[in-house]
């Protein structure tokens, strides 16, 4: 974990705000979700099963489901305007729906999606902009894709190793991706979440998440 935090700080420059979002060291074995997180089922489906597991000295959050869809979410550590952010995670996919394909609405499943909900400075009652980093075995590099649900949602397909390969590290900058997808403007983050959905293909997914780290640099005051 310390190596991940050091790398994030080096990427962002001067130290900002670094948070271990899962903080699994404080969660007891078998706990459904870490402290501060809330689990929700997608309407019309049951949520996948989640549990904190301690195995051979490694603690991780396991998410498992079949024909299910749900997400766990927590408030962002800071509501201040951001100049940059590093969101990193370590994931191990044990099983994934073989038919999953993010390019089609009827196969749009993923064993894991890490998502960021942005505050919207636009008109009242507007749907918040949300960016989903979705594991995609068909992607060779991070690939922006349109959402099949709404235009205020965006998807970036993240390269994913085959099930059973082992732990895989990823790091992204949601602030830079926000500007790339929606243009310039002040960026504030409202919430961060993790999702698994197998509702489209009915396939089986088992995913382990070892850490989820958030490091930010505040935007300069005007």
JSON list of C-alpha atoms in Angstrom, two decimals:
[
{"chain": "A", "resi": 1, "resn": "UNK", "atom": "CA", "xyz": [0.00, 0.00, 0.00]},
{"chain": "A", "resi": 2, "resn": "UNK", "atom": "CA", "xyz": [2.78, 2.47, 0.86]},
{"chain": "A", "resi": 3, "resn": "UNK", "atom": "CA", "xyz": [4.32, 1.92, -2.56]},
{"chain": "A", "resi": 4, "resn": "UNK", "atom": "CA", "xyz": [1.01, 2.77, -4.23]},
{"chain": "A", "resi": 5, "resn": "UNK", "atom": "CA", "xyz": [0.63, 5.95, -2.19]},
{"chain": "A", "resi": 6, "resn": "UNK", "atom": "CA", "xyz": [4.21, 7.03, -2.91]},
{"chain": "A", "resi": 7, "resn": "UNK", "atom": "CA", "xyz": [3.69, 6.47, -6.63]},
{"chain": "A", "resi": 8, "resn": "UNK", "atom": "CA", "xyz": [0.44, 8.45, -6.57]},
{"chain": "A", "resi": 9, "resn": "UNK", "atom": "CA", "xyz": [2.12, 11.36, -4.79]},
{"chain": "A", "resi": 10, "resn": "UNK", "atom": "CA", "xyz": [4.98, 11.32, -7.30]},
{"chain": "A", "resi": 11, "resn": "UNK", "atom": "CA", "xyz": [2.47, 11.35, -10.14]},
{"chain": "A", "resi": 12, "resn": "UNK", "atom": "CA", "xyz": [0.56, 14.31, -8.71]},
{"chain": "A", "resi": 13, "resn": "UNK", "atom": "CA", "xyz": [3.53, 16.38, -7.54]},
{"chain": "A", "resi": 14, "resn": "UNK", "atom": "CA", "xyz": [3.37, 17.96, -4.07]},
{"chain": "A", "resi": 15, "resn": "UNK", "atom": "CA", "xyz": [1.44, 15.81, -1.55]},
{"chain": "A", "resi": 16, "resn": "UNK", "atom": "CA", "xyz": [-2.27, 16.49, -1.49]},
{"chain": "A", "resi": 17, "resn": "UNK", "atom": "CA", "xyz": [-4.97, 14.38, 0.11]},
{"chain": "A", "resi": 18, "resn": "UNK", "atom": "CA", "xyz": [-4.31, 10.62, 0.14]},
{"chain": "A", "resi": 19, "resn": "UNK", "atom": "CA", "xyz": [-7.05, 8.27, 1.34]},
{"chain": "A", "resi": 20, "resn": "UNK", "atom": "CA", "xyz": [-7.29, 4.48, 1.54]},
{"chain": "A", "resi": 21, "resn": "UNK", "atom": "CA", "xyz": [-10.93, 4.29, 0.49]},
{"chain": "A", "resi": 22, "resn": "UNK", "atom": "CA", "xyz": [-11.52, 0.68, 1.55]},
{"chain": "A", "resi": 23, "resn": "UNK", "atom": "CA", "xyz": [-9.31, 0.64, 4.66]},
{"chain": "A", "resi": 24, "resn": "UNK", "atom": "CA", "xyz": [-9.71, -3.14, 4.89]},
{"chain": "A", "resi": 25, "resn": "UNK", "atom": "CA", "xyz": [-7.31, -3.36, 7.82]},
{"chain": "A", "resi": 26, "resn": "UNK", "atom": "CA", "xyz": [-10.11, -2.05, 10.03]},
{"chain": "A", "resi": 27, "resn": "UNK", "atom": "CA", "xyz": [-12.76, -4.42, 8.67]},
{"chain": "A", "resi": 28, "resn": "UNK", "atom": "CA", "xyz": [-13.37, -7.80, 10.29]},
{"chain": "A", "resi": 29, "resn": "UNK", "atom": "CA", "xyz": [-13.27, -10.98, 8.20]},
{"chain": "A", "resi": 30, "resn": "UNK", "atom": "CA", "xyz": [-16.74, -11.61, 6.74]},
{"chain": "A", "resi": 31, "resn": "UNK", "atom": "CA", "xyz": [-17.88, -7.97, 6.94]},
{"chain": "A", "resi": 32, "resn": "UNK", "atom": "CA", "xyz": [-20.20, -7.34, 3.95]},
{"chain": "A", "resi": 33, "resn": "UNK", "atom": "CA", "xyz": [-18.90, -3.84, 3.15]},
{"chain": "A", "resi": 34, "resn": "UNK", "atom": "CA", "xyz": [-16.16, -1.68, 4.69]},
{"chain": "A", "resi": 35, "resn": "UNK", "atom": "CA", "xyz": [-17.09, 1.13, 7.04]},
{"chain": "A", "resi": 36, "resn": "UNK", "atom": "CA", "xyz": [-18.42, 4.22, 5.29]},
{"chain": "A", "resi": 37, "resn": "UNK", "atom": "CA", "xyz": [-19.69, 2.33, 2.24]},
{"chain": "A", "resi": 38, "resn": "UNK", "atom": "CA", "xyz": [-23.33, 1.71, 1.25]},
{"chain": "A", "resi": 39, "resn": "UNK", "atom": "CA", "xyz": [-24.54, -1.19, -0.90]},
{"chain": "A", "resi": 40, "resn": "UNK", "atom": "CA", "xyz": [-27.36, -0.71, -3.43]},
{"chain": "A", "resi": 41, "resn": "UNK", "atom": "CA", "xyz": [-28.99, -3.10, -5.87]},
{"chain": "A", "resi": 42, "resn": "UNK", "atom": "CA", "xyz": [-29.75, -1.92, -9.38]},
{"chain": "A", "resi": 43, "resn": "UNK", "atom": "CA", "xyz": [-33.51, -1.64, -9.74]},
{"chain": "A", "resi": 44, "resn": "UNK", "atom": "CA", "xyz": [-35.05, -4.93, -10.82]},
{"chain": "A", "resi": 45, "resn": "UNK", "atom": "CA", "xyz": [-32.07, -7.05, -9.75]},
{"chain": "A", "resi": 46, "resn": "UNK", "atom": "CA", "xyz": [-30.47, -8.35, -6.58]},
{"chain": "A", "resi": 47, "resn": "UNK", "atom": "CA", "xyz": [-27.05, -7.09, -5.59]},
{"chain": "A", "resi": 48, "resn": "UNK", "atom": "CA", "xyz": [-24.01, -9.38, -5.81]},
{"chain": "A", "resi": 49, "resn": "UNK", "atom": "CA", "xyz": [-22.66, -10.83, -2.57]},
{"chain": "A", "resi": 50, "resn": "UNK", "atom": "CA", "xyz": [-19.77, -8.98, -0.95]},
{"chain": "A", "resi": 51, "resn": "UNK", "atom": "CA", "xyz": [-17.47, -9.89, 1.93]},
{"chain": "A", "resi": 52, "resn": "UNK", "atom": "CA", "xyz": [-14.11, -8.88, 3.36]},
{"chain": "A", "resi": 53, "resn": "UNK", "atom": "CA", "xyz": [-11.84, -11.94, 3.25]},
{"chain": "A", "resi": 54, "resn": "UNK", "atom": "CA", "xyz": [-8.50, -12.60, 4.96]},
{"chain": "A", "resi": 55, "resn": "UNK", "atom": "CA", "xyz": [-6.60, -15.33, 3.12]},
{"chain": "A", "resi": 56, "resn": "UNK", "atom": "CA", "xyz": [-2.93, -16.23, 3.59]},
{"chain": "A", "resi": 57, "resn": "UNK", "atom": "CA", "xyz": [-2.26, -12.80, 5.09]},
{"chain": "A", "resi": 58, "resn": "UNK", "atom": "CA", "xyz": [-3.89, -10.93, 2.22]},
{"chain": "A", "resi": 59, "resn": "UNK", "atom": "CA", "xyz": [-7.09, -9.04, 2.96]},
{"chain": "A", "resi": 60, "resn": "UNK", "atom": "CA", "xyz": [-9.44, -8.18, 0.12]},
{"chain": "A", "resi": 61, "resn": "UNK", "atom": "CA", "xyz": [-13.07, -7.48, -0.70]},
{"chain": "A", "resi": 62, "resn": "UNK", "atom": "CA", "xyz": [-14.73, -10.25, -2.73]},
{"chain": "A", "resi": 63, "resn": "UNK", "atom": "CA", "xyz": [-17.65, -9.42, -5.03]},
{"chain": "A", "resi": 64, "resn": "UNK", "atom": "CA", "xyz": [-19.55, -12.37, -6.52]},
{"chain": "A", "resi": 65, "resn": "UNK", "atom": "CA", "xyz": [-22.73, -12.56, -8.54]},
{"chain": "A", "resi": 66, "resn": "UNK", "atom": "CA", "xyz": [-24.60, -14.23, -11.36]},
{"chain": "A", "resi": 67, "resn": "UNK", "atom": "CA", "xyz": [-27.35, -12.46, -13.28]},
{"chain": "A", "resi": 68, "resn": "UNK", "atom": "CA", "xyz": [-27.16, -9.68, -10.69]},
{"chain": "A", "resi": 69, "resn": "UNK", "atom": "CA", "xyz": [-26.29, -5.99, -10.58]},
{"chain": "A", "resi": 70, "resn": "UNK", "atom": "CA", "xyz": [-25.39, -3.72, -7.69]},
{"chain": "A", "resi": 71, "resn": "UNK", "atom": "CA", "xyz": [-22.94, -1.16, -6.47]},
{"chain": "A", "resi": 72, "resn": "UNK", "atom": "CA", "xyz": [-21.34, 0.05, -3.27]},
{"chain": "A", "resi": 73, "resn": "UNK", "atom": "CA", "xyz": [-20.62, 3.74, -2.89]},
{"chain": "A", "resi": 74, "resn": "UNK", "atom": "CA", "xyz": [-19.13, 6.21, -0.43]},
{"chain": "A", "resi": 75, "resn": "UNK", "atom": "CA", "xyz": [-18.86, 9.98, -0.23]},
{"chain": "A", "resi": 76, "resn": "UNK", "atom": "CA", "xyz": [-15.76, 11.56, -1.72]},
{"chain": "A", "resi": 77, "resn": "UNK", "atom": "CA", "xyz": [-13.10, 12.43, 0.87]},
{"chain": "A", "resi": 78, "resn": "UNK", "atom": "CA", "xyz": [-13.11, 16.09, -0.22]},
{"chain": "A", "resi": 79, "resn": "UNK", "atom": "CA", "xyz": [-15.58, 18.38, -1.98]},
{"chain": "A", "resi": 80, "resn": "UNK", "atom": "CA", "xyz": [-12.95, 20.98, -2.94]},
{"chain": "A", "resi": 81, "resn": "UNK", "atom": "CA", "xyz": [-12.24, 21.76, -6.61]},
{"chain": "A", "resi": 82, "resn": "UNK", "atom": "CA", "xyz": [-9.53, 19.44, -7.92]},
{"chain": "A", "resi": 83, "resn": "UNK", "atom": "CA", "xyz": [-6.61, 20.07, -10.25]},
{"chain": "A", "resi": 84, "resn": "UNK", "atom": "CA", "xyz": [-5.63, 16.39, -10.46]},
{"chain": "A", "resi": 85, "resn": "UNK", "atom": "CA", "xyz": [-6.46, 13.04, -8.93]},
{"chain": "A", "resi": 86, "resn": "UNK", "atom": "CA", "xyz": [-4.98, 9.55, -8.87]},
{"chain": "A", "resi": 87, "resn": "UNK", "atom": "CA", "xyz": [-7.43, 6.71, -8.33]},
{"chain": "A", "resi": 88, "resn": "UNK", "atom": "CA", "xyz": [-5.69, 3.34, -8.10]},
{"chain": "A", "resi": 89, "resn": "UNK", "atom": "CA", "xyz": [-6.79, -0.19, -7.36]},
{"chain": "A", "resi": 90, "resn": "UNK", "atom": "CA", "xyz": [-5.53, -3.76, -7.31]},
{"chain": "A", "resi": 91, "resn": "UNK", "atom": "CA", "xyz": [-7.95, -6.35, -8.66]},
{"chain": "A", "resi": 92, "resn": "UNK", "atom": "CA", "xyz": [-8.03, -10.09, -9.22]},
{"chain": "A", "resi": 93, "resn": "UNK", "atom": "CA", "xyz": [-10.68, -11.57, -11.48]},
{"chain": "A", "resi": 94, "resn": "UNK", "atom": "CA", "xyz": [-11.47, -15.19, -10.64]},
{"chain": "A", "resi": 95, "resn": "UNK", "atom": "CA", "xyz": [-14.48, -15.49, -12.96]},
{"chain": "A", "resi": 96, "resn": "UNK", "atom": "CA", "xyz": [-16.04, -13.23, -15.60]},
{"chain": "A", "resi": 97, "resn": "UNK", "atom": "CA", "xyz": [-18.96, -13.56, -18.04]},
{"chain": "A", "resi": 98, "resn": "UNK", "atom": "CA", "xyz": [-17.35, -14.82, -21.27]},
{"chain": "A", "resi": 99, "resn": "UNK", "atom": "CA", "xyz": [-20.01, -13.13, -23.42]},
{"chain": "A", "resi": 100, "resn": "UNK", "atom": "CA", "xyz": [-19.53, -9.68, -21.87]},
{"chain": "A", "resi": 101, "resn": "UNK", "atom": "CA", "xyz": [-18.91, -6.96, -24.45]},
{"chain": "A", "resi": 102, "resn": "UNK", "atom": "CA", "xyz": [-19.13, -3.28, -23.54]},
{"chain": "A", "resi": 103, "resn": "UNK", "atom": "CA", "xyz": [-19.81, -2.27, -27.14]},
{"chain": "A", "resi": 104, "resn": "UNK", "atom": "CA", "xyz": [-23.35, -3.71, -27.12]},
{"chain": "A", "resi": 105, "resn": "UNK", "atom": "CA", "xyz": [-26.20, -2.88, -24.76]},
{"chain": "A", "resi": 106, "resn": "UNK", "atom": "CA", "xyz": [-27.39, -6.48, -24.48]},
{"chain": "A", "resi": 107, "resn": "UNK", "atom": "CA", "xyz": [-23.92, -7.75, -23.40]},
{"chain": "A", "resi": 108, "resn": "UNK", "atom": "CA", "xyz": [-22.80, -4.72, -21.37]},
{"chain": "A", "resi": 109, "resn": "UNK", "atom": "CA", "xyz": [-21.59, -6.58, -18.25]},
{"chain": "A", "resi": 110, "resn": "UNK", "atom": "CA", "xyz": [-18.39, -6.21, -16.22]},
{"chain": "A", "resi": 111, "resn": "UNK", "atom": "CA", "xyz": [-16.87, -8.15, -13.31]},
{"chain": "A", "resi": 112, "resn": "UNK", "atom": "CA", "xyz": [-15.84, -4.79, -11.86]},
{"chain": "A", "resi": 113, "resn": "UNK", "atom": "CA", "xyz": [-16.47, -1.11, -12.51]},
{"chain": "A", "resi": 114, "resn": "UNK", "atom": "CA", "xyz": [-14.84, 1.59, -10.43]},
{"chain": "A", "resi": 115, "resn": "UNK", "atom": "CA", "xyz": [-16.84, 4.77, -10.84]},
{"chain": "A", "resi": 116, "resn": "UNK", "atom": "CA", "xyz": [-16.60, 8.46, -9.95]},
{"chain": "A", "resi": 117, "resn": "UNK", "atom": "CA", "xyz": [-19.62, 10.72, -9.52]},
{"chain": "A", "resi": 118, "resn": "UNK", "atom": "CA", "xyz": [-18.94, 14.39, -10.22]},
{"chain": "A", "resi": 119, "resn": "UNK", "atom": "CA", "xyz": [-20.80, 17.35, -8.83]},
{"chain": "A", "resi": 120, "resn": "UNK", "atom": "CA", "xyz": [-22.58, 19.20, -11.59]},
{"chain": "A", "resi": 121, "resn": "UNK", "atom": "CA", "xyz": [-22.41, 23.02, -11.76]},
{"chain": "A", "resi": 122, "resn": "UNK", "atom": "CA", "xyz": [-25.17, 23.07, -14.34]},
{"chain": "A", "resi": 123, "resn": "UNK", "atom": "CA", "xyz": [-28.89, 23.61, -13.98]},
{"chain": "A", "resi": 124, "resn": "UNK", "atom": "CA", "xyz": [-30.86, 22.31, -11.02]},
{"chain": "A", "resi": 125, "resn": "UNK", "atom": "CA", "xyz": [-32.12, 18.73, -11.11]},
{"chain": "A", "resi": 126, "resn": "UNK", "atom": "CA", "xyz": [-29.57, 17.76, -13.79]},
{"chain": "A", "resi": 127, "resn": "UNK", "atom": "CA", "xyz": [-28.30, 14.20, -13.56]},
{"chain": "A", "resi": 128, "resn": "UNK", "atom": "CA", "xyz": [-24.74, 14.13, -12.16]},
{"chain": "A", "resi": 129, "resn": "UNK", "atom": "CA", "xyz": [-21.98, 13.18, -14.55]},
{"chain": "A", "resi": 130, "resn": "UNK", "atom": "CA", "xyz": [-20.51, 9.78, -13.78]},
{"chain": "A", "resi": 131, "resn": "UNK", "atom": "CA", "xyz": [-17.44, 8.06, -15.19]},
{"chain": "A", "resi": 132, "resn": "UNK", "atom": "CA", "xyz": [-17.20, 4.26, -15.08]},
{"chain": "A", "resi": 133, "resn": "UNK", "atom": "CA", "xyz": [-13.82, 2.53, -15.36]},
{"chain": "A", "resi": 134, "resn": "UNK", "atom": "CA", "xyz": [-14.99, -0.90, -16.50]},
{"chain": "A", "resi": 135, "resn": "UNK", "atom": "CA", "xyz": [-12.86, -4.03, -16.76]},
{"chain": "A", "resi": 136, "resn": "UNK", "atom": "CA", "xyz": [-12.83, -5.12, -20.39]},
{"chain": "A", "resi": 137, "resn": "UNK", "atom": "CA", "xyz": [-10.97, -8.22, -21.59]},
{"chain": "A", "resi": 138, "resn": "UNK", "atom": "CA", "xyz": [-11.34, -6.95, -25.17]},
{"chain": "A", "resi": 139, "resn": "UNK", "atom": "CA", "xyz": [-9.46, -3.68, -24.51]},
{"chain": "A", "resi": 140, "resn": "UNK", "atom": "CA", "xyz": [-5.68, -3.44, -25.05]},
{"chain": "A", "resi": 141, "resn": "UNK", "atom": "CA", "xyz": [-5.55, 0.13, -23.68]},
{"chain": "A", "resi": 142, "resn": "UNK", "atom": "CA", "xyz": [-7.97, 2.38, -21.76]},
{"chain": "A", "resi": 143, "resn": "UNK", "atom": "CA", "xyz": [-10.78, 2.96, -24.24]},
{"chain": "A", "resi": 144, "resn": "UNK", "atom": "CA", "xyz": [-13.52, 5.61, -23.88]},
{"chain": "A", "resi": 145, "resn": "UNK", "atom": "CA", "xyz": [-16.94, 4.27, -24.88]},
{"chain": "A", "resi": 146, "resn": "UNK", "atom": "CA", "xyz": [-20.41, 5.83, -24.96]},
{"chain": "A", "resi": 147, "resn": "UNK", "atom": "CA", "xyz": [-22.83, 4.72, -22.30]},
{"chain": "A", "resi": 148, "resn": "UNK", "atom": "CA", "xyz": [-25.84, 2.64, -23.33]},
{"chain": "A", "resi": 149, "resn": "UNK", "atom": "CA", "xyz": [-27.84, 4.27, -20.52]},
{"chain": "A", "resi": 150, "resn": "UNK", "atom": "CA", "xyz": [-27.49, 8.07, -20.60]},
{"chain": "A", "resi": 151, "resn": "UNK", "atom": "CA", "xyz": [-25.25, 10.73, -22.11]},
{"chain": "A", "resi": 152, "resn": "UNK", "atom": "CA", "xyz": [-24.24, 12.04, -18.68]},
{"chain": "A", "resi": 153, "resn": "UNK", "atom": "CA", "xyz": [-22.56, 8.66, -18.10]},
{"chain": "A", "resi": 154, "resn": "UNK", "atom": "CA", "xyz": [-19.27, 7.75, -19.73]},
{"chain": "A", "resi": 155, "resn": "UNK", "atom": "CA", "xyz": [-17.38, 4.45, -19.81]},
{"chain": "A", "resi": 156, "resn": "UNK", "atom": "CA", "xyz": [-13.66, 3.80, -20.12]},
{"chain": "A", "resi": 157, "resn": "UNK", "atom": "CA", "xyz": [-12.86, 0.18, -20.88]},
{"chain": "A", "resi": 158, "resn": "UNK", "atom": "CA", "xyz": [-9.86, -0.88, -18.77]},
{"chain": "A", "resi": 159, "resn": "UNK", "atom": "CA", "xyz": [-7.66, -3.74, -20.00]},
{"chain": "A", "resi": 160, "resn": "UNK", "atom": "CA", "xyz": [-8.28, -6.83, -17.91]},
{"chain": "A", "resi": 161, "resn": "UNK", "atom": "CA", "xyz": [-6.29, -10.02, -17.68]},
{"chain": "A", "resi": 162, "resn": "UNK", "atom": "CA", "xyz": [-7.99, -13.38, -18.16]},
{"chain": "A", "resi": 163, "resn": "UNK", "atom": "CA", "xyz": [-9.69, -14.84, -15.08]},
{"chain": "A", "resi": 164, "resn": "UNK", "atom": "CA", "xyz": [-7.28, -16.68, -12.80]},
{"chain": "A", "resi": 165, "resn": "UNK", "atom": "CA", "xyz": [-4.25, -14.65, -13.92]},
{"chain": "A", "resi": 166, "resn": "UNK", "atom": "CA", "xyz": [-3.70, -12.99, -10.54]},
{"chain": "A", "resi": 167, "resn": "UNK", "atom": "CA", "xyz": [-3.52, -9.45, -9.19]},
{"chain": "A", "resi": 168, "resn": "UNK", "atom": "CA", "xyz": [-3.57, -6.55, -11.62]},
{"chain": "A", "resi": 169, "resn": "UNK", "atom": "CA", "xyz": [-2.87, -2.89, -10.83]},
{"chain": "A", "resi": 170, "resn": "UNK", "atom": "CA", "xyz": [-4.56, 0.11, -12.42]},
{"chain": "A", "resi": 171, "resn": "UNK", "atom": "CA", "xyz": [-4.24, 3.86, -11.93]},
{"chain": "A", "resi": 172, "resn": "UNK", "atom": "CA", "xyz": [-6.27, 6.63, -13.57]},
{"chain": "A", "resi": 173, "resn": "UNK", "atom": "CA", "xyz": [-6.75, 10.40, -13.28]},
{"chain": "A", "resi": 174, "resn": "UNK", "atom": "CA", "xyz": [-10.51, 11.08, -13.20]},
{"chain": "A", "resi": 175, "resn": "UNK", "atom": "CA", "xyz": [-9.98, 14.86, -13.35]},
{"chain": "A", "resi": 176, "resn": "UNK", "atom": "CA", "xyz": [-8.02, 14.62, -16.60]},
{"chain": "A", "resi": 177, "resn": "UNK", "atom": "CA", "xyz": [-10.55, 12.14, -17.98]},
{"chain": "A", "resi": 178, "resn": "UNK", "atom": "CA", "xyz": [-13.40, 14.50, -17.03]},
{"chain": "A", "resi": 179, "resn": "UNK", "atom": "CA", "xyz": [-11.80, 17.32, -19.02]},
{"chain": "A", "resi": 180, "resn": "UNK", "atom": "CA", "xyz": [-11.14, 14.98, -21.94]},
{"chain": "A", "resi": 181, "resn": "UNK", "atom": "CA", "xyz": [-14.75, 13.77, -22.08]},
{"chain": "A", "resi": 182, "resn": "UNK", "atom": "CA", "xyz": [-16.77, 16.81, -21.01]},
{"chain": "A", "resi": 183, "resn": "UNK", "atom": "CA", "xyz": [-14.46, 19.78, -21.57]},
{"chain": "A", "resi": 184, "resn": "UNK", "atom": "CA", "xyz": [-12.99, 22.39, -19.28]},
{"chain": "A", "resi": 185, "resn": "UNK", "atom": "CA", "xyz": [-14.48, 23.69, -16.07]},
{"chain": "A", "resi": 186, "resn": "UNK", "atom": "CA", "xyz": [-14.28, 23.25, -12.32]},
{"chain": "A", "resi": 187, "resn": "UNK", "atom": "CA", "xyz": [-14.18, 19.63, -11.21]},
{"chain": "A", "resi": 188, "resn": "UNK", "atom": "CA", "xyz": [-15.55, 18.48, -7.86]},
{"chain": "A", "resi": 189, "resn": "UNK", "atom": "CA", "xyz": [-16.14, 14.84, -6.94]},
{"chain": "A", "resi": 190, "resn": "UNK", "atom": "CA", "xyz": [-19.25, 13.87, -4.98]},
{"chain": "A", "resi": 191, "resn": "UNK", "atom": "CA", "xyz": [-18.83, 10.10, -4.57]},
{"chain": "A", "resi": 192, "resn": "UNK", "atom": "CA", "xyz": [-16.72, 7.09, -5.51]},
{"chain": "A", "resi": 193, "resn": "UNK", "atom": "CA", "xyz": [-18.07, 3.59, -6.01]},
{"chain": "A", "resi": 194, "resn": "UNK", "atom": "CA", "xyz": [-17.52, 0.02, -7.10]},
{"chain": "A", "resi": 195, "resn": "UNK", "atom": "CA", "xyz": [-19.98, -1.96, -9.20]},
{"chain": "A", "resi": 196, "resn": "UNK", "atom": "CA", "xyz": [-20.42, -5.46, -10.58]},
{"chain": "A", "resi": 197, "resn": "UNK", "atom": "CA", "xyz": [-23.11, -6.32, -13.13]},
{"chain": "A", "resi": 198, "resn": "UNK", "atom": "CA", "xyz": [-23.90, -9.63, -14.81]},
{"chain": "A", "resi": 199, "resn": "UNK", "atom": "CA", "xyz": [-27.56, -8.87, -15.50]},
{"chain": "A", "resi": 200, "resn": "UNK", "atom": "CA", "xyz": [-27.28, -8.64, -19.30]},
{"chain": "A", "resi": 201, "resn": "UNK", "atom": "CA", "xyz": [-25.57, -11.97, -20.01]},
{"chain": "A", "resi": 202, "resn": "UNK", "atom": "CA", "xyz": [-26.57, -13.86, -16.85]},
{"chain": "A", "resi": 203, "resn": "UNK", "atom": "CA", "xyz": [-22.95, -14.89, -16.49]},
{"chain": "A", "resi": 204, "resn": "UNK", "atom": "CA", "xyz": [-20.98, -15.57, -13.31]},
{"chain": "A", "resi": 205, "resn": "UNK", "atom": "CA", "xyz": [-18.41, -13.14, -11.89]},
{"chain": "A", "resi": 206, "resn": "UNK", "atom": "CA", "xyz": [-16.07, -13.29, -8.91]},
{"chain": "A", "resi": 207, "resn": "UNK", "atom": "CA", "xyz": [-13.74, -10.35, -8.37]},
{"chain": "A", "resi": 208, "resn": "UNK", "atom": "CA", "xyz": [-11.37, -9.51, -5.52]},
{"chain": "A", "resi": 209, "resn": "UNK", "atom": "CA", "xyz": [-10.43, -5.91, -4.74]},
{"chain": "A", "resi": 210, "resn": "UNK", "atom": "CA", "xyz": [-7.34, -5.54, -2.57]},
{"chain": "A", "resi": 211, "resn": "UNK", "atom": "CA", "xyz": [-7.13, -1.78, -2.31]},
{"chain": "A", "resi": 212, "resn": "UNK", "atom": "CA", "xyz": [-8.68, 1.40, -3.66]},
{"chain": "A", "resi": 213, "resn": "UNK", "atom": "CA", "xyz": [-6.61, 4.54, -3.11]},
{"chain": "A", "resi": 214, "resn": "UNK", "atom": "CA", "xyz": [-7.56, 8.15, -3.79]},
{"chain": "A", "resi": 215, "resn": "UNK", "atom": "CA", "xyz": [-4.93, 10.91, -4.00]},
{"chain": "A", "resi": 216, "resn": "UNK", "atom": "CA", "xyz": [-5.70, 14.47, -5.07]},
{"chain": "A", "resi": 217, "resn": "UNK", "atom": "CA", "xyz": [-4.24, 17.90, -5.63]},
{"chain": "A", "resi": 218, "resn": "UNK", "atom": "CA", "xyz": [-6.55, 20.84, -4.96]},
{"chain": "A", "resi": 219, "resn": "UNK", "atom": "CA", "xyz": [-7.16, 23.39, -7.69]},
{"chain": "A", "resi": 220, "resn": "UNK", "atom": "CA", "xyz": [-5.46, 26.75, -7.02]},
{"chain": "A", "resi": 221, "resn": "UNK", "atom": "CA", "xyz": [-7.63, 29.46, -5.52]},
{"chain": "A", "resi": 222, "resn": "UNK", "atom": "CA", "xyz": [-8.71, 32.07, -8.07]}
]
